[in-house]
mmCIF file of C-alpha atoms in Angstrom:
data_model
loop_
_atom_site.group_PDB
_atom_site.id
_atom_site.type_symbol
_atom_site.label_atom_id
_atom_site.label_comp_id
_atom_site.label_asym_id
_atom_site.label_seq_id
_atom_site.Cartn_x
_atom_site.Cartn_y
_atom_site.Cartn_z
ATOM 1 C CA MET A 11 119.245 70.592 94.490
ATOM 2 C CA ASN A 12 116.693 67.909 92.771
ATOM 3 C CA SER A 13 115.223 67.531 96.415
ATOM 4 C CA ARG A 14 114.861 71.553 96.562
ATOM 5 C CA LYS A 15 113.092 71.000 92.729
ATOM 6 C CA LYS A 16 110.824 68.100 94.216
ATOM 7 C CA THR A 17 110.214 70.359 97.151
ATOM 8 C CA VAL A 18 109.330 73.568 95.441
ATOM 9 C CA SER A 19 107.602 71.870 92.420
ATOM 10 C CA GLN A 20 104.726 71.441 95.235
ATOM 11 C CA THR A 21 104.496 74.817 95.457
ATOM 12 C CA SER A 22 103.219 77.034 92.697
ATOM 13 C CA VAL A 23 104.526 79.925 91.656
ATOM 14 C CA HIS A 24 101.818 82.146 92.072
ATOM 15 C CA ALA A 25 100.920 80.248 94.901
ATOM 16 C CA MET A 26 104.559 81.729 96.477
ATOM 17 C CA VAL A 27 103.691 85.048 95.522
ATOM 18 C CA GLU A 28 100.514 85.303 97.098
ATOM 19 C CA SER A 29 101.744 83.854 100.398
ATOM 20 C CA ILE A 30 104.559 86.512 100.097
ATOM 21 C CA VAL A 31 103.180 89.466 99.139
ATOM 22 C CA GLY A 32 100.601 89.382 101.749
ATOM 23 C CA CYS A 33 102.616 88.519 104.440
ATOM 24 C CA LYS A 34 104.637 91.935 105.808
ATOM 25 C CA TRP A 35 107.136 89.446 107.769
ATOM 26 C CA SER A 36 107.995 87.498 104.485
ATOM 27 C CA LEU A 37 108.755 91.071 102.382
ATOM 28 C CA HIS A 38 110.741 92.708 105.454
ATOM 29 C CA VAL A 39 113.082 89.545 105.518
ATOM 30 C CA LEU A 40 113.335 89.123 102.076
ATOM 31 C CA ALA A 41 114.320 92.808 101.761
ATOM 32 C CA GLN A 42 116.917 92.361 104.718
ATOM 33 C CA ILE A 43 118.540 89.693 103.313
ATOM 34 C CA ARG A 44 118.481 91.313 99.817
ATOM 35 C CA ALA A 45 120.524 94.113 101.921
ATOM 36 C CA GLY A 46 123.047 91.762 103.257
ATOM 37 C CA ILE A 47 121.511 91.027 106.454
ATOM 38 C CA ASN A 48 121.845 87.376 106.272
ATOM 39 C CA ARG A 49 122.260 85.505 109.746
ATOM 40 C CA PRO A 50 119.367 84.544 111.917
ATOM 41 C CA GLY A 51 120.376 86.678 114.786
ATOM 42 C CA ALA A 52 120.889 89.656 112.844
ATOM 43 C CA LEU A 53 117.725 89.547 110.950
ATOM 44 C CA GLU A 54 115.767 89.375 114.244
ATOM 45 C CA ARG A 55 117.368 92.518 115.027
ATOM 46 C CA THR A 56 116.097 94.564 112.215
ATOM 47 C CA ALA A 57 112.641 94.938 113.461
ATOM 48 C CA ASP A 58 110.578 95.201 117.057
ATOM 49 C CA GLY A 59 108.190 92.563 116.850
ATOM 50 C CA LEU A 60 110.142 90.579 114.650
ATOM 51 C CA THR A 61 110.370 87.129 117.078
ATOM 52 C CA GLN A 62 112.984 84.318 116.310
ATOM 53 C CA LYS A 63 109.708 81.989 115.871
ATOM 54 C CA VAL A 64 108.490 84.324 113.341
ATOM 55 C CA LEU A 65 111.635 84.551 111.914
ATOM 56 C CA SER A 66 112.704 80.798 111.252
ATOM 57 C CA GLU A 67 109.175 80.063 110.043
ATOM 58 C CA ARG A 68 109.177 82.592 106.914
ATOM 59 C CA LEU A 69 113.431 81.451 106.761
ATOM 60 C CA ASN A 70 112.069 77.630 106.376
ATOM 61 C CA LYS A 71 108.936 78.643 104.393
ATOM 62 C CA PHE A 72 111.524 80.436 101.934
ATOM 63 C CA LEU A 73 114.126 77.341 102.156
ATOM 64 C CA ARG A 74 111.049 74.952 101.085
ATOM 65 C CA PHE A 75 110.145 77.477 98.151
ATOM 66 C CA GLY A 76 113.577 77.134 97.156
ATOM 67 C CA ILE A 77 114.027 80.931 97.193
ATOM 68 C CA LEU A 78 116.826 80.583 100.098
ATOM 69 C CA GLU A 79 119.162 78.367 100.520
ATOM 70 C CA LYS A 80 121.059 77.885 104.034
ATOM 71 C CA HIS A 81 125.054 77.751 104.393
ATOM 72 C CA SER A 82 126.376 76.601 107.894
ATOM 73 C CA TYR A 83 129.903 76.692 108.608
ATOM 74 C CA PRO A 84 131.368 74.372 111.445
ATOM 75 C CA GLU A 85 132.758 77.117 113.906
ATOM 76 C CA VAL A 86 132.873 77.704 117.385
ATOM 77 C CA PRO A 87 129.966 79.321 117.655
ATOM 78 C CA PRO A 88 128.301 77.819 114.642
ATOM 79 C CA ARG A 89 128.153 80.344 112.179
ATOM 80 C CA VAL A 90 124.656 80.260 109.909
ATOM 81 C CA GLU A 91 123.767 82.403 106.599
ATOM 82 C CA TYR A 92 120.894 82.362 103.968
ATOM 83 C CA ALA A 93 121.688 82.944 100.618
ATOM 84 C CA PHE A 94 119.509 83.434 97.736
ATOM 85 C CA THR A 95 119.169 80.908 95.389
ATOM 86 C CA PRO A 96 119.162 81.593 91.296
ATOM 87 C CA PHE A 97 116.034 80.598 91.676
ATOM 88 C CA GLY A 98 115.512 82.920 94.171
ATOM 89 C CA ARG A 99 117.063 85.861 92.622
ATOM 90 C CA LYS A 100 114.378 85.491 89.529
ATOM 91 C CA PHE A 101 111.783 85.317 91.914
ATOM 92 C CA LEU A 102 112.798 88.796 93.893
ATOM 93 C CA LYS A 103 112.905 90.531 90.421
ATOM 94 C CA LEU A 104 109.104 89.034 89.701
ATOM 95 C CA LEU A 105 107.913 90.351 93.251
ATOM 96 C CA ASP A 106 109.568 93.863 92.100
ATOM 97 C CA GLU A 107 107.259 93.831 89.116
ATOM 98 C CA VAL A 108 104.085 92.742 90.859
ATOM 99 C CA GLU A 109 104.732 95.462 93.272
ATOM 100 C CA GLU A 110 105.577 98.121 90.300
ATOM 101 C CA LEU A 111 102.078 97.268 88.807
ATOM 102 C CA GLN A 112 100.447 97.545 92.116
ATOM 103 C CA ARG A 113 101.823 100.779 92.550
ATOM 104 C CA GLU A 114 100.289 101.513 88.905
ATOM 105 C CA LEU A 115 97.411 100.461 90.017
ATOM 106 C CA GLY A 116 97.144 103.564 93.050
ATOM 107 C CA MET B 1 90.068 105.800 83.289
ATOM 108 C CA ASN B 2 89.525 107.113 86.619
ATOM 109 C CA SER B 3 86.622 104.781 87.108
ATOM 110 C CA ARG B 4 88.605 101.752 86.005
ATOM 111 C CA LYS B 5 91.503 102.755 88.022
ATOM 112 C CA LYS B 6 89.238 102.342 91.311
ATOM 113 C CA THR B 7 87.633 99.337 90.199
ATOM 114 C CA VAL B 8 91.270 97.812 89.623
ATOM 115 C CA SER B 9 92.840 99.035 93.113
ATOM 116 C CA GLN B 10 90.229 96.809 94.605
ATOM 117 C CA THR B 11 91.585 93.872 92.863
ATOM 118 C CA SER B 12 95.662 93.317 93.994
ATOM 119 C CA VAL B 13 98.061 92.413 91.617
ATOM 120 C CA HIS B 14 98.687 88.945 93.015
ATOM 121 C CA ALA B 15 94.918 88.125 93.348
ATOM 122 C CA MET B 16 94.624 88.634 89.584
ATOM 123 C CA VAL B 17 97.424 86.716 88.822
ATOM 124 C CA GLU B 18 95.921 83.737 90.814
ATOM 125 C CA SER B 19 92.235 84.309 89.363
ATOM 126 C CA ILE B 20 94.016 83.686 85.783
ATOM 127 C CA VAL B 21 96.877 81.128 86.157
ATOM 128 C CA GLY B 22 93.892 79.281 87.955
ATOM 129 C CA CYS B 23 91.750 79.087 85.174
ATOM 130 C CA LYS B 24 92.305 77.628 81.804
ATOM 131 C CA TRP B 25 89.272 79.632 79.901
ATOM 132 C CA SER B 26 91.012 82.852 81.196
ATOM 133 C CA LEU B 27 94.741 81.870 79.913
ATOM 134 C CA HIS B 28 93.540 80.929 76.391
ATOM 135 C CA VAL B 29 91.110 83.954 76.084
ATOM 136 C CA LEU B 30 94.525 86.426 76.670
ATOM 137 C CA ALA B 31 96.206 84.304 74.589
ATOM 138 C CA GLN B 32 93.744 84.697 71.531
ATOM 139 C CA ILE B 33 93.525 88.583 72.050
ATOM 140 C CA ARG B 34 97.090 88.754 72.336
ATOM 141 C CA ALA B 35 97.279 86.912 68.753
ATOM 142 C CA GLY B 36 94.537 89.245 67.501
ATOM 143 C CA ILE B 37 91.196 87.818 67.820
ATOM 144 C CA ASN B 38 89.587 90.108 69.701
ATOM 145 C CA ARG B 39 86.221 90.004 68.372
ATOM 146 C CA PRO B 40 83.230 88.180 70.869
ATOM 147 C CA GLY B 41 82.046 85.873 67.915
ATOM 148 C CA ALA B 42 85.561 84.805 66.889
ATOM 149 C CA LEU B 43 86.743 84.581 70.232
ATOM 150 C CA GLU B 44 83.899 82.159 70.968
ATOM 151 C CA ARG B 45 84.773 79.899 67.809
ATOM 152 C CA THR B 46 88.459 79.498 68.898
ATOM 153 C CA ALA B 47 87.766 76.390 71.085
ATOM 154 C CA ASP B 48 84.823 73.474 71.498
ATOM 155 C CA GLY B 49 83.758 73.990 74.972
ATOM 156 C CA LEU B 50 84.151 77.819 75.221
ATOM 157 C CA THR B 51 80.509 78.870 75.457
ATOM 158 C CA GLN B 52 79.304 82.718 74.801
ATOM 159 C CA LYS B 53 78.668 82.745 78.821
ATOM 160 C CA VAL B 54 82.138 81.864 80.331
ATOM 161 C CA LEU B 55 83.721 84.003 77.390
ATOM 162 C CA SER B 56 81.722 87.283 78.567
ATOM 163 C CA GLU B 57 82.668 86.268 82.404
ATOM 164 C CA ARG B 58 86.119 86.108 81.376
ATOM 165 C CA LEU B 59 86.141 89.315 79.528
ATOM 166 C CA ASN B 60 83.889 91.508 81.947
ATOM 167 C CA LYS B 61 86.774 90.062 84.461
ATOM 168 C CA PHE B 62 89.278 91.442 81.963
ATOM 169 C CA LEU B 63 87.597 94.878 81.911
ATOM 170 C CA ARG B 64 87.002 94.840 85.856
ATOM 171 C CA PHE B 65 91.019 94.363 86.261
ATOM 172 C CA GLY B 66 91.715 96.844 83.596
ATOM 173 C CA ILE B 67 93.565 94.471 81.792
ATOM 174 C CA LEU B 68 91.398 94.476 78.716
ATOM 175 C CA GLU B 69 89.217 97.801 77.213
ATOM 176 C CA LYS B 70 85.669 97.071 74.904
ATOM 177 C CA HIS B 71 85.556 99.263 72.064
ATOM 178 C CA SER B 72 82.154 99.745 70.490
ATOM 179 C CA TYR B 73 81.612 100.828 66.886
ATOM 180 C CA PRO B 74 78.341 101.914 65.860
ATOM 181 C CA GLU B 75 77.943 99.945 62.837
ATOM 182 C CA VAL B 76 75.029 97.800 61.289
ATOM 183 C CA PRO B 77 75.672 95.232 62.622
ATOM 184 C CA PRO B 78 77.410 96.828 65.664
ATOM 185 C CA ARG B 79 80.902 95.939 66.079
ATOM 186 C CA VAL B 80 82.671 94.894 69.286
ATOM 187 C CA GLU B 81 86.571 94.774 69.655
ATOM 188 C CA TYR B 82 88.567 93.822 72.949
ATOM 189 C CA ALA B 83 92.186 95.460 73.430
ATOM 190 C CA PHE B 84 95.059 95.246 76.019
ATOM 191 C CA THR B 85 95.163 98.314 77.990
ATOM 192 C CA PRO B 86 98.747 99.969 78.835
ATOM 193 C CA PHE B 87 98.258 97.904 82.278
ATOM 194 C CA GLY B 88 97.237 94.589 80.196
ATOM 195 C CA ARG B 89 100.202 94.796 78.227
ATOM 196 C CA LYS B 90 102.466 95.157 81.473
ATOM 197 C CA PHE B 91 100.523 92.625 83.374
ATOM 198 C CA LEU B 92 101.012 90.097 80.259
ATOM 199 C CA LYS B 93 104.527 90.116 80.758
ATOM 200 C CA LEU B 94 103.976 89.508 84.439
ATOM 201 C CA LEU B 95 102.297 86.391 83.329
ATOM 202 C CA ASP B 96 104.904 85.231 81.157
ATOM 203 C CA GLU B 97 107.733 85.557 84.024
ATOM 204 C CA VAL B 98 105.301 83.477 85.959
ATOM 205 C CA GLU B 99 105.023 80.826 83.533
ATOM 206 C CA GLU B 100 108.728 81.051 82.879
ATOM 207 C CA LEU B 101 110.010 80.702 86.638
ATOM 208 C CA GLN B 102 107.161 77.660 86.620
ATOM 209 C CA ARG B 103 108.651 75.885 83.930
ATOM 210 C CA GLU B 104 111.636 76.420 86.029
ATOM 211 C CA LEU B 105 110.590 74.158 88.897
ATOM 212 C CA GLY B 106 109.976 71.470 86.152
#
């Protein structure tokens, strides 16, 4: 948690917004996880053109930003799921408001 | 109004946030106007080091963004006041939330 904060504090909130609003795959992946699709394989199948490489880059960015956390379950085969952190849920609301104001500009 | 929209739509909301959060004079001027100090002369006197040039650059940026509107009153001497647009008031709330999330990152 503390290490998360340390990591996240290296990126400012407005730089996070910039990095995500400007990236269609970032927005797509966040929308899918928000809709409950939270496993890498399932996420990869949500869009043609979304490669495993691009997906894991985006997921790692969200982990670095402290927006997502990764849960690994010791099963066979191992199960991995991503979930929003409390900060991530607030950040999503911020993104919604940015999009709402953007629409207002027409 | 229409021309304002045209102008504003050239700058995205997240680029506006970037441009303002990263600029101490932008934040200072918005805070002063929010506090009711809305005339150029009075704004210039709110901080040492705030020159007329820097102030008018920031005010023009806010007009361009559609955050502020300028009211000129045909008096002697002419009176000029700046006020937040409806968009500007919503944008201020967005800035508050960005700052709040930033504090959370510690």
